[in-house]
Coordinates of C-alpha atoms in Angstrom, one line a residue:
X1 CA 114.5 120.7 31.5
X2 CA 112.3 118.5 33.6
X3 CA 109.1 117.7 32.4
X4 CA 106.0 120.0 32.7
X5 CA 102.6 119.2 32.4
X6 CA 99.9 121.6 31.8
X7 CA 96.3 121.1 32.6
X8 CA 93.2 123.1 31.6
X9 CA 89.6 122.8 30.3
X10 CA 90.3 124.2 27.0
X11 CA 93.2 123.0 25.2
X12 CA 95.5 124.7 22.4
X13 CA 93.5 123.0 19.4
X14 CA 89.9 122.1 18.9
X15 CA 87.8 120.6 16.0
X16 CA 84.7 121.0 14.0
X17 CA 83.4 118.3 11.8
X18 CA 81.8 118.6 8.3
X19 CA 78.6 116.8 7.0
X20 CA 80.8 114.1 5.7
X21 CA 82.5 113.5 9.1
X22 CA 86.0 115.1 8.2
X23 CA 87.5 116.8 11.0
X24 CA 89.1 120.3 10.9
X25 CA 91.4 121.5 13.5
X26 CA 91.9 125.1 14.7
X27 CA 93.6 127.0 17.4
X28 CA 91.7 126.9 20.7
X29 CA 90.2 130.2 21.7
X30 CA 90.4 132.4 24.9
X31 CA 93.1 134.2 26.8
X32 CA 94.4 131.2 28.8
X33 CA 95.3 129.5 25.7
X34 CA 96.8 132.5 24.0
X35 CA 98.8 132.9 27.2
X36 CA 100.0 129.4 27.6
X37 CA 100.7 128.9 23.9
X38 CA 103.4 131.5 24.0
X39 CA 105.4 129.2 26.2
X40 CA 104.5 125.7 25.1
X41 CA 104.9 125.8 21.6
X42 CA 101.3 125.2 20.7
X43 CA 99.6 126.9 18.0
X44 CA 99.2 130.7 18.4
X45 CA 96.6 133.0 16.9
X46 CA 96.5 132.1 13.1
X47 CA 98.2 133.9 10.3
X48 CA 100.3 133.0 7.4
X49 CA 103.6 134.4 8.7
X50 CA 102.9 133.6 12.4
X51 CA 105.1 131.0 13.8
X52 CA 103.5 128.0 15.8
X53 CA 106.3 126.8 17.6
X54 CA 108.6 123.6 17.0
X55 CA 108.9 120.3 18.5
X56 CA 112.1 121.3 20.2
X57 CA 110.4 124.2 22.0
X58 CA 107.7 121.9 23.6
X59 CA 109.6 118.7 23.8
X60 CA 109.1 118.4 27.5
X61 CA 105.7 119.8 27.8
X62 CA 102.3 117.5 27.9
X63 CA 98.9 119.6 27.8
X64 CA 96.0 117.8 29.0
X65 CA 92.6 119.2 28.2
X66 CA 88.9 118.3 27.8
X67 CA 87.1 117.5 24.7
X68 CA 84.7 120.5 24.4
X69 CA 82.1 119.2 21.9
X70 CA 81.3 116.0 19.9
X71 CA 84.1 116.9 17.1
X72 CA 86.5 116.9 20.1
X73 CA 85.5 113.5 21.1
X74 CA 85.8 112.1 17.8
X75 CA 89.4 113.2 17.4
X76 CA 90.1 112.1 21.0
X77 CA 88.7 108.5 20.2
X78 CA 90.6 108.3 16.9
X79 CA 93.9 109.2 18.5
X80 CA 95.9 106.8 20.5
X81 CA 94.6 107.2 24.0
X82 CA 93.5 110.8 23.3
X83 CA 97.1 111.9 22.2
X84 CA 96.2 114.2 19.4
X85 CA 99.9 114.9 18.4
X86 CA 100.4 111.1 17.7
X87 CA 97.3 111.0 15.5
X88 CA 98.8 112.8 12.5
X89 CA 97.4 116.5 13.7
X90 CA 99.7 119.4 13.5
X91 CA 99.9 120.9 17.1
X92 CA 103.0 122.9 16.5
X93 CA 105.2 120.7 18.5
X94 CA 103.1 120.5 21.7
X95 CA 102.1 117.1 22.9
X96 CA 98.3 117.2 23.6
X97 CA 96.1 114.7 25.3
X98 CA 92.4 115.2 25.0
X99 CA 90.3 113.6 27.4
X100 CA 86.9 112.1 26.3
X101 CA 84.9 112.9 29.4
X102 CA 81.2 111.6 29.0
X103 CA 79.0 114.5 27.5
X104 CA 76.7 114.7 30.5
X105 CA 79.4 114.9 33.1
X106 CA 81.2 117.4 31.2
X107 CA 78.0 119.6 30.8
X108 CA 77.3 119.3 34.4
X109 CA 80.8 120.1 35.6
X110 CA 81.4 122.9 33.0
X111 CA 78.0 124.5 32.8
X112 CA 76.2 123.8 36.0
X113 CA 79.2 124.2 38.6
X114 CA 82.1 125.9 36.9
X115 CA 80.3 128.5 34.8
X116 CA 77.0 128.8 36.7
X117 CA 78.3 128.7 40.1
X118 CA 81.9 129.2 40.7
X119 CA 82.4 132.0 38.0
X120 CA 79.3 133.7 39.5
X121 CA 80.8 133.5 43.0
X122 CA 84.1 134.9 42.1
X123 CA 82.6 137.6 39.9
X124 CA 79.9 138.4 42.5
X125 CA 77.3 138.0 39.9
X126 CA 74.4 136.3 41.8
X127 CA 71.0 138.3 42.1
X128 CA 70.7 136.9 45.7
X129 CA 67.0 137.2 46.3
X130 CA 66.6 134.8 43.6
X131 CA 70.0 132.7 43.3
X132 CA 71.9 130.7 44.2
X133 CA 69.7 127.7 45.0
X134 CA 71.6 124.6 46.2
X135 CA 69.1 121.5 46.2
X136 CA 69.6 118.1 45.2
X137 CA 70.1 118.7 41.7
X138 CA 73.1 120.9 42.7
X139 CA 74.5 118.0 44.5
X140 CA 74.2 115.7 41.6
X141 CA 76.1 118.6 39.5
X142 CA 78.9 118.7 42.1
X143 CA 79.6 115.0 41.8
X144 CA 80.1 115.4 38.2
X145 CA 82.6 118.2 38.9
X146 CA 84.4 115.9 41.0
X147 CA 84.3 113.1 38.5
X148 CA 85.4 115.8 36.1
X149 CA 88.5 116.8 38.3
X150 CA 89.5 113.2 39.0
X151 CA 89.5 112.4 35.2
X152 CA 92.4 115.2 34.8
X153 CA 94.1 114.0 38.1
X154 CA 94.2 110.4 36.8
X155 CA 95.7 111.6 33.4
X156 CA 98.3 113.7 34.9
X157 CA 99.2 110.9 37.4
X158 CA 99.8 108.5 34.7
X159 CA 101.7 110.8 32.2
X160 CA 103.9 112.5 34.7
X161 CA 107.5 111.4 35.2
X162 CA 109.1 111.1 38.5
X163 CA 109.4 114.6 40.0
X164 CA 107.7 116.4 37.2
X165 CA 106.0 119.8 37.6
X166 CA 102.2 120.1 36.8
X167 CA 100.8 123.5 36.3
X168 CA 97.0 123.2 36.9
X169 CA 95.0 126.2 35.5
X170 CA 91.6 127.9 36.6
X171 CA 88.5 127.4 38.5
X172 CA 87.4 124.4 36.5
X173 CA 90.0 122.4 37.9
X174 CA 89.9 123.6 41.7
X175 CA 89.8 120.1 43.2
X176 CA 92.8 118.7 40.7
X177 CA 95.7 119.6 43.0
X178 CA 94.6 117.8 45.9
X179 CA 93.6 114.9 43.9
X180 CA 96.9 114.9 42.1
X181 CA 98.7 114.9 45.3
X182 CA 96.9 112.2 46.8
X183 CA 97.9 110.1 43.5
X184 CA 101.3 111.3 43.0
X185 CA 103.0 113.0 46.1
X186 CA 106.4 113.1 44.3
X187 CA 105.1 115.7 42.1
X188 CA 105.6 119.5 42.3
X189 CA 102.0 121.1 41.6
X190 CA 101.0 124.6 40.9
X191 CA 97.5 125.9 40.6
X192 CA 96.5 129.1 39.0
X193 CA 93.5 131.3 39.2
X194 CA 92.8 133.4 36.1
X195 CA 89.7 134.8 37.8
X196 CA 89.0 137.3 40.6
X197 CA 88.7 135.6 44.0
X198 CA 85.5 136.1 46.1
X199 CA 85.9 137.9 49.5
X200 CA 84.9 135.4 52.4
X201 CA 81.3 137.2 52.9
X202 CA 80.5 136.4 49.4
X203 CA 82.4 133.2 49.0
X204 CA 80.1 131.7 51.9
X205 CA 77.3 131.7 49.6
X206 CA 78.6 128.3 48.6
X207 CA 77.4 125.3 50.6
X208 CA 79.8 124.8 53.6
X209 CA 81.1 121.6 52.4
X210 CA 81.6 122.7 48.9
X211 CA 83.4 125.8 49.7
X212 CA 85.7 123.9 51.9
X213 CA 86.6 121.3 49.3
X214 CA 87.5 124.1 46.9
X215 CA 89.8 125.4 49.3
X216 CA 91.3 122.0 50.3
X217 CA 91.5 121.2 46.6
X218 CA 93.8 124.2 45.8
X219 CA 95.6 123.8 48.9
X220 CA 96.8 120.4 47.5
X221 CA 99.2 122.5 45.3
X222 CA 102.7 123.5 46.4
X223 CA 102.0 127.0 45.0
X224 CA 98.8 128.9 44.4
X225 CA 98.9 131.7 41.8
X226 CA 96.9 134.7 41.3
X227 CA 96.8 137.7 38.8
X228 CA 96.8 140.3 41.5
X229 CA 97.5 141.2 45.2
X230 CA 93.7 141.8 45.6
X231 CA 92.8 138.2 44.6
X232 CA 95.6 136.6 46.2
X233 CA 94.5 138.3 49.8
X234 CA 91.0 137.4 49.3
X235 CA 92.0 133.8 49.0
X236 CA 94.1 134.1 52.1
X237 CA 91.0 135.7 53.8
X238 CA 88.9 132.7 53.0
X239 CA 91.6 130.2 54.2
X240 CA 91.7 132.0 57.5
X241 CA 88.1 130.6 58.1
X242 CA 89.2 127.1 57.1
X243 CA 89.0 124.8 60.1
X244 CA 92.6 123.7 60.9
X245 CA 94.4 125.9 58.4
X246 CA 97.3 128.4 59.4
X247 CA 97.8 131.5 57.3
X248 CA 101.0 133.4 57.5
X249 CA 100.6 136.7 55.8
X250 CA 104.1 137.6 56.0
X251 CA 105.5 134.4 54.2
X252 CA 102.2 134.3 52.3
X253 CA 101.9 130.6 53.1
X254 CA 98.9 128.5 54.2
X255 CA 99.6 125.3 56.2
X256 CA 96.9 122.7 56.1
X257 CA 97.2 118.9 57.4
X258 CA 100.9 119.3 57.7
X259 CA 101.2 120.5 54.0
X260 CA 102.5 124.1 53.0
X261 CA 101.2 126.0 50.1
X262 CA 102.8 129.0 49.1
X263 CA 100.6 131.9 47.5
X264 CA 102.1 134.1 44.8
X265 CA 101.1 136.8 42.5
X266 CA 102.0 136.4 38.8
X267 CA 100.5 139.3 36.5
X268 CA 99.9 138.6 32.9
X269 CA 101.0 140.7 30.2
X270 CA 101.2 140.9 26.4
X271 CA 103.9 139.9 23.9
X272 CA 104.1 143.0 22.3
X273 CA 106.3 141.8 19.4
X274 CA 104.2 138.9 18.7
X275 CA 101.0 141.0 18.7
X276 CA 102.3 143.6 16.3
X277 CA 103.6 141.2 14.1
X278 CA 100.0 139.5 13.9
X279 CA 98.4 142.9 13.3
X280 CA 100.6 143.7 10.5
X281 CA 99.3 140.9 8.5
X282 CA 97.1 141.3 5.4
X283 CA 93.7 140.2 6.7
X284 CA 94.3 143.0 9.6
X285 CA 94.9 145.5 7.2
X286 CA 92.2 144.8 4.9
X287 CA 89.7 144.8 7.9
X288 CA 91.1 148.1 9.0
X289 CA 90.6 149.7 5.5
X290 CA 86.9 148.4 5.4
X291 CA 86.5 150.0 8.8
X292 CA 87.8 153.2 8.2
X293 CA 85.5 153.4 5.0
X294 CA 82.5 152.7 7.1
X295 CA 83.3 155.3 9.7
X296 CA 85.2 157.9 8.0
X297 CA 87.4 160.4 9.8
X298 CA 85.4 160.4 13.0
X299 CA 86.7 159.8 16.3
X300 CA 86.4 156.1 17.5
X301 CA 85.3 154.6 20.9
X302 CA 86.2 150.9 20.6
X303 CA 85.3 148.1 23.1
X304 CA 86.1 144.4 22.5
X305 CA 84.6 141.8 25.0
X306 CA 82.8 138.3 25.1
X307 CA 79.1 138.6 25.6
X308 CA 79.9 137.7 29.4
X309 CA 77.7 138.9 32.3
X310 CA 80.8 140.2 34.0
X311 CA 81.9 142.3 31.0
X312 CA 79.2 145.1 31.5
X313 CA 78.3 145.6 27.9
X314 CA 74.9 146.9 28.4
X315 CA 76.0 149.6 31.0
X316 CA 78.6 150.6 28.6
X317 CA 76.2 151.3 25.9
X318 CA 74.1 153.0 28.3
X319 CA 77.1 155.4 29.0
X320 CA 77.7 156.1 25.4
X321 CA 73.9 157.0 25.0
X322 CA 74.3 159.2 27.7
X323 CA 77.2 160.9 26.1
X324 CA 75.2 161.6 23.1
X325 CA 72.4 162.9 25.0
X326 CA 74.3 165.3 27.2
X327 CA 76.9 166.2 24.7
X328 CA 75.2 166.6 21.5
X329 CA 78.3 168.0 19.9
X330 CA 79.6 164.7 19.5
X331 CA 76.6 163.5 17.4
X332 CA 77.9 162.8 13.9
X333 CA 81.7 163.3 15.1
X334 CA 82.0 159.9 17.1
X335 CA 81.4 156.3 16.3
X336 CA 81.3 153.6 18.8
X337 CA 82.7 150.1 17.7
X338 CA 81.5 147.5 20.0
X339 CA 82.6 144.0 18.9
X340 CA 81.4 141.2 21.3
X341 CA 82.2 137.6 20.8
X342 CA 79.4 135.1 21.5
X343 CA 80.0 133.4 25.1
X344 CA 78.5 130.6 26.9
X345 CA 75.3 130.3 24.7
X346 CA 74.3 127.1 26.5
X347 CA 73.3 129.2 29.6
X348 CA 70.1 130.9 29.4
X349 CA 71.2 133.9 31.4
X350 CA 73.9 134.6 28.6
X351 CA 71.4 134.2 25.8
X352 CA 69.4 136.9 27.4
X353 CA 72.2 139.1 28.2
X354 CA 73.4 138.8 24.6
X355 CA 69.9 140.0 23.5
X356 CA 69.9 142.7 26.0
X357 CA 73.1 144.1 24.4
X358 CA 71.6 143.9 20.7
X359 CA 68.2 145.6 22.2
X360 CA 70.2 148.3 23.7
X361 CA 72.2 148.8 20.5
X362 CA 69.2 149.1 18.5
X363 CA 67.6 151.4 20.8
X364 CA 70.7 154.1 20.5
X365 CA 70.8 153.7 16.5
X366 CA 67.2 154.4 16.4
X367 CA 67.3 157.3 18.7
X368 CA 70.4 158.8 17.4
X369 CA 71.2 157.7 13.9
X370 CA 70.9 159.8 10.9
X371 CA 70.9 159.3 7.1
X372 CA 74.8 159.7 7.0
X373 CA 75.9 158.7 10.5
X374 CA 75.6 155.3 12.0
X375 CA 76.5 156.2 15.9
X376 CA 77.1 152.4 16.9
X377 CA 78.5 149.5 15.1
X378 CA 77.6 146.4 16.9
X379 CA 78.9 143.1 15.7
X380 CA 78.3 139.9 17.7
X381 CA 80.6 137.4 16.0
X382 CA 84.3 136.2 16.5
X383 CA 86.7 138.1 14.0
X384 CA 90.1 138.3 15.6
X385 CA 91.6 140.2 12.6
X386 CA 88.8 142.8 12.8
X387 CA 89.4 143.3 16.6
X388 CA 93.3 143.8 16.0
X389 CA 92.3 146.4 13.3
X390 CA 90.0 148.2 15.7
X391 CA 92.8 148.4 18.4
X392 CA 94.7 150.2 15.9
X393 CA 92.2 152.7 15.0
X394 CA 90.8 153.6 18.4
X395 CA 90.7 156.9 19.9
X396 CA 89.3 155.8 23.2
X397 CA 89.3 152.1 24.4
X398 CA 86.2 151.4 26.9
X399 CA 87.1 148.4 29.3
X400 CA 84.4 148.6 32.2
X401 CA 83.9 145.1 33.6
X402 CA 81.9 144.6 36.8
X403 CA 84.8 142.3 38.0
X404 CA 87.8 140.9 36.0
X405 CA 90.7 138.7 36.8
X406 CA 92.9 140.6 34.8
X407 CA 91.4 141.8 31.3
X408 CA 93.9 141.5 28.4
X409 CA 91.9 143.9 26.2
X410 CA 93.0 146.8 28.4
X411 CA 96.7 145.7 27.4
X412 CA 96.3 144.8 23.9
X413 CA 94.6 147.9 22.9
X414 CA 97.4 150.5 24.0
X415 CA 100.1 148.1 22.4
X416 CA 98.4 148.4 18.9
X417 CA 97.2 151.8 19.1
X418 CA 98.5 153.8 16.0
X419 CA 98.0 157.4 17.3
X420 CA 97.6 156.8 21.1
X421 CA 94.2 155.8 22.6
X422 CA 92.7 156.9 25.9
X423 CA 92.0 154.1 28.2
X424 CA 88.8 154.1 30.1
X425 CA 89.2 151.4 32.6
X426 CA 87.0 149.8 35.4
X427 CA 88.6 150.1 38.8
X428 CA 87.3 146.6 39.3
X429 CA 89.4 144.9 36.5
X430 CA 92.7 143.2 37.6
X431 CA 94.7 145.3 35.0
X432 CA 93.9 148.5 37.4
X433 CA 96.5 147.4 39.6
X434 CA 99.0 148.1 36.9
X435 CA 97.4 150.7 34.5
X436 CA 95.6 153.0 36.8
X437 CA 97.9 155.9 36.8
X438 CA 97.6 156.5 33.0
X439 CA 94.1 155.1 32.5
X440 CA 90.9 157.0 33.2
X441 CA 89.3 155.4 35.9
X442 CA 85.5 154.6 36.3
X443 CA 83.2 152.9 38.7
X444 CA 81.7 150.3 36.5
X445 CA 78.1 150.6 38.0
X446 CA 78.2 154.5 37.5
X447 CA 76.8 155.1 34.0
X448 CA 76.7 158.9 34.2
X449 CA 80.5 158.9 35.5
X450 CA 81.4 156.6 32.7
X451 CA 79.6 159.0 30.0
X452 CA 81.4 162.1 31.3
X453 CA 84.8 160.1 31.3
X454 CA 84.3 159.2 27.8
X455 CA 83.8 162.8 27.2
X456 CA 86.8 163.8 29.0
X457 CA 88.8 161.0 26.9
X458 CA 87.5 162.3 23.6
X459 CA 88.6 165.9 24.6
X460 CA 92.1 164.7 25.9
X461 CA 94.8 166.5 23.7
X462 CA 96.6 164.1 21.2
X463 CA 100.0 164.6 22.9
X464 CA 98.9 163.8 26.3
X465 CA 97.0 160.9 25.0
X466 CA 100.3 159.5 23.1
X467 CA 102.3 159.9 26.3
X468 CA 99.7 158.1 28.4
X469 CA 99.5 155.4 25.9
X470 CA 103.2 154.9 25.7
X471 CA 103.4 154.3 29.4
X472 CA 100.4 152.0 29.1
X473 CA 102.2 149.9 26.6
X474 CA 105.3 149.7 28.7
X475 CA 103.2 148.4 31.6
X476 CA 101.2 145.9 29.4
X477 CA 104.4 144.3 28.0
X478 CA 106.4 144.3 31.3
X479 CA 105.3 140.8 32.1
X480 CA 104.9 138.9 29.0
X481 CA 103.3 135.3 28.9
X482 CA 106.6 133.7 28.9
X483 CA 107.9 135.2 32.2
X484 CA 104.2 134.7 33.5
X485 CA 104.5 130.9 33.2
X486 CA 108.2 130.7 33.8
X487 CA 107.6 132.4 37.2
X488 CA 105.2 129.9 38.3
X489 CA 107.5 127.0 37.5
X490 CA 110.4 128.9 39.0
X491 CA 108.2 129.2 42.5
X492 CA 108.0 125.3 42.5
X493 CA 111.8 125.1 43.2

């Protein structure tokens, strides 16, 4: 196998430090890490019986990532040129180079540009009367984003063997493909976008030169991948407005400055066997037992999200409140489990959104709760085994994002459902392209429609739910991570 390099902001491992300075390593979080770990031999979701890969599986793969915090930076500095795997850390056989990017540069590139600008553009999140506001400070932040991408391009260029394949991941590294091509024209380069892609009229909120640089950056790759046809088409729409670019819709190529970039669609699904194996472990069984004792034999509406603006948690909770208000027969008979992982707490918008989620939950509990019935259980902390337990117990799974590249929760839930769950799914989730026939689809902005759809889902006969869930499971596992990544590499040949 030829050498494969993977580049992403978040790596397969991360570090924390104790008061005495000792470092502890754990598996990195996020859907991207989970997907890539399945095919690179890096550590997967932790568990005593879950395999973590072998050196032979990952011998030809090098994963380049950023140091996300001070403990990561310490580990990178203590390792030979940032090579974590050569410093005595068990990385499951994966070669991992962690870049020690200056903290100020990382903060501006990651928080100010990637998460506060590009994420907002692609998820259509701006309150346009007030933002965005591109001024001199924004230009300084953009320079840090350029420096951050250049650090990755330099590392990849240095580590790559002749003719190697480089798989560059996500919106954090939009400029890296072009930078790497300038440094190493012999390489085969792929870029994959895990987010949606904004339509041209919204993409044009970006300053003209920045929007152009991002497109040219991705067009430095030989292959640009997206999760759905919808996002790929939006990218081509934006490229059509790029001076000098030629878009061929039939061949799905973009030619720019003599270089041809092919545009592909690679849906990401679930490794059902591995997920079920993990869900059978003792920590998940124990959490399921505790949850069942807490909720009794009531029906369960489950949602599992990060406290991310695009996940639409507040409207989901409002829909649950309207369900209880308009259909009082469900009071005392249903419980909503809302598990939210803290997300991007460095940004004030996210701190306020998390607070809004908590306020809304408290209002529902105060309005409807009784001495023997808690209508809503909200937990804002990261507990992966608890989430797996909730999947298995769900009667209804609510996934209602404003906009989402894919949303693996919509796929994981049916795979682990023990009795067959009904899936209430936003039409704006990328997963809708694959799951819409057997999910109950909603407009994520329509709270009343979502409330009535929850009512319909709770009333759905068990046999019908089981049949739908079986088909959802088949669709969710049709494109496992191994195939998703292999298809991207094959597209480079």
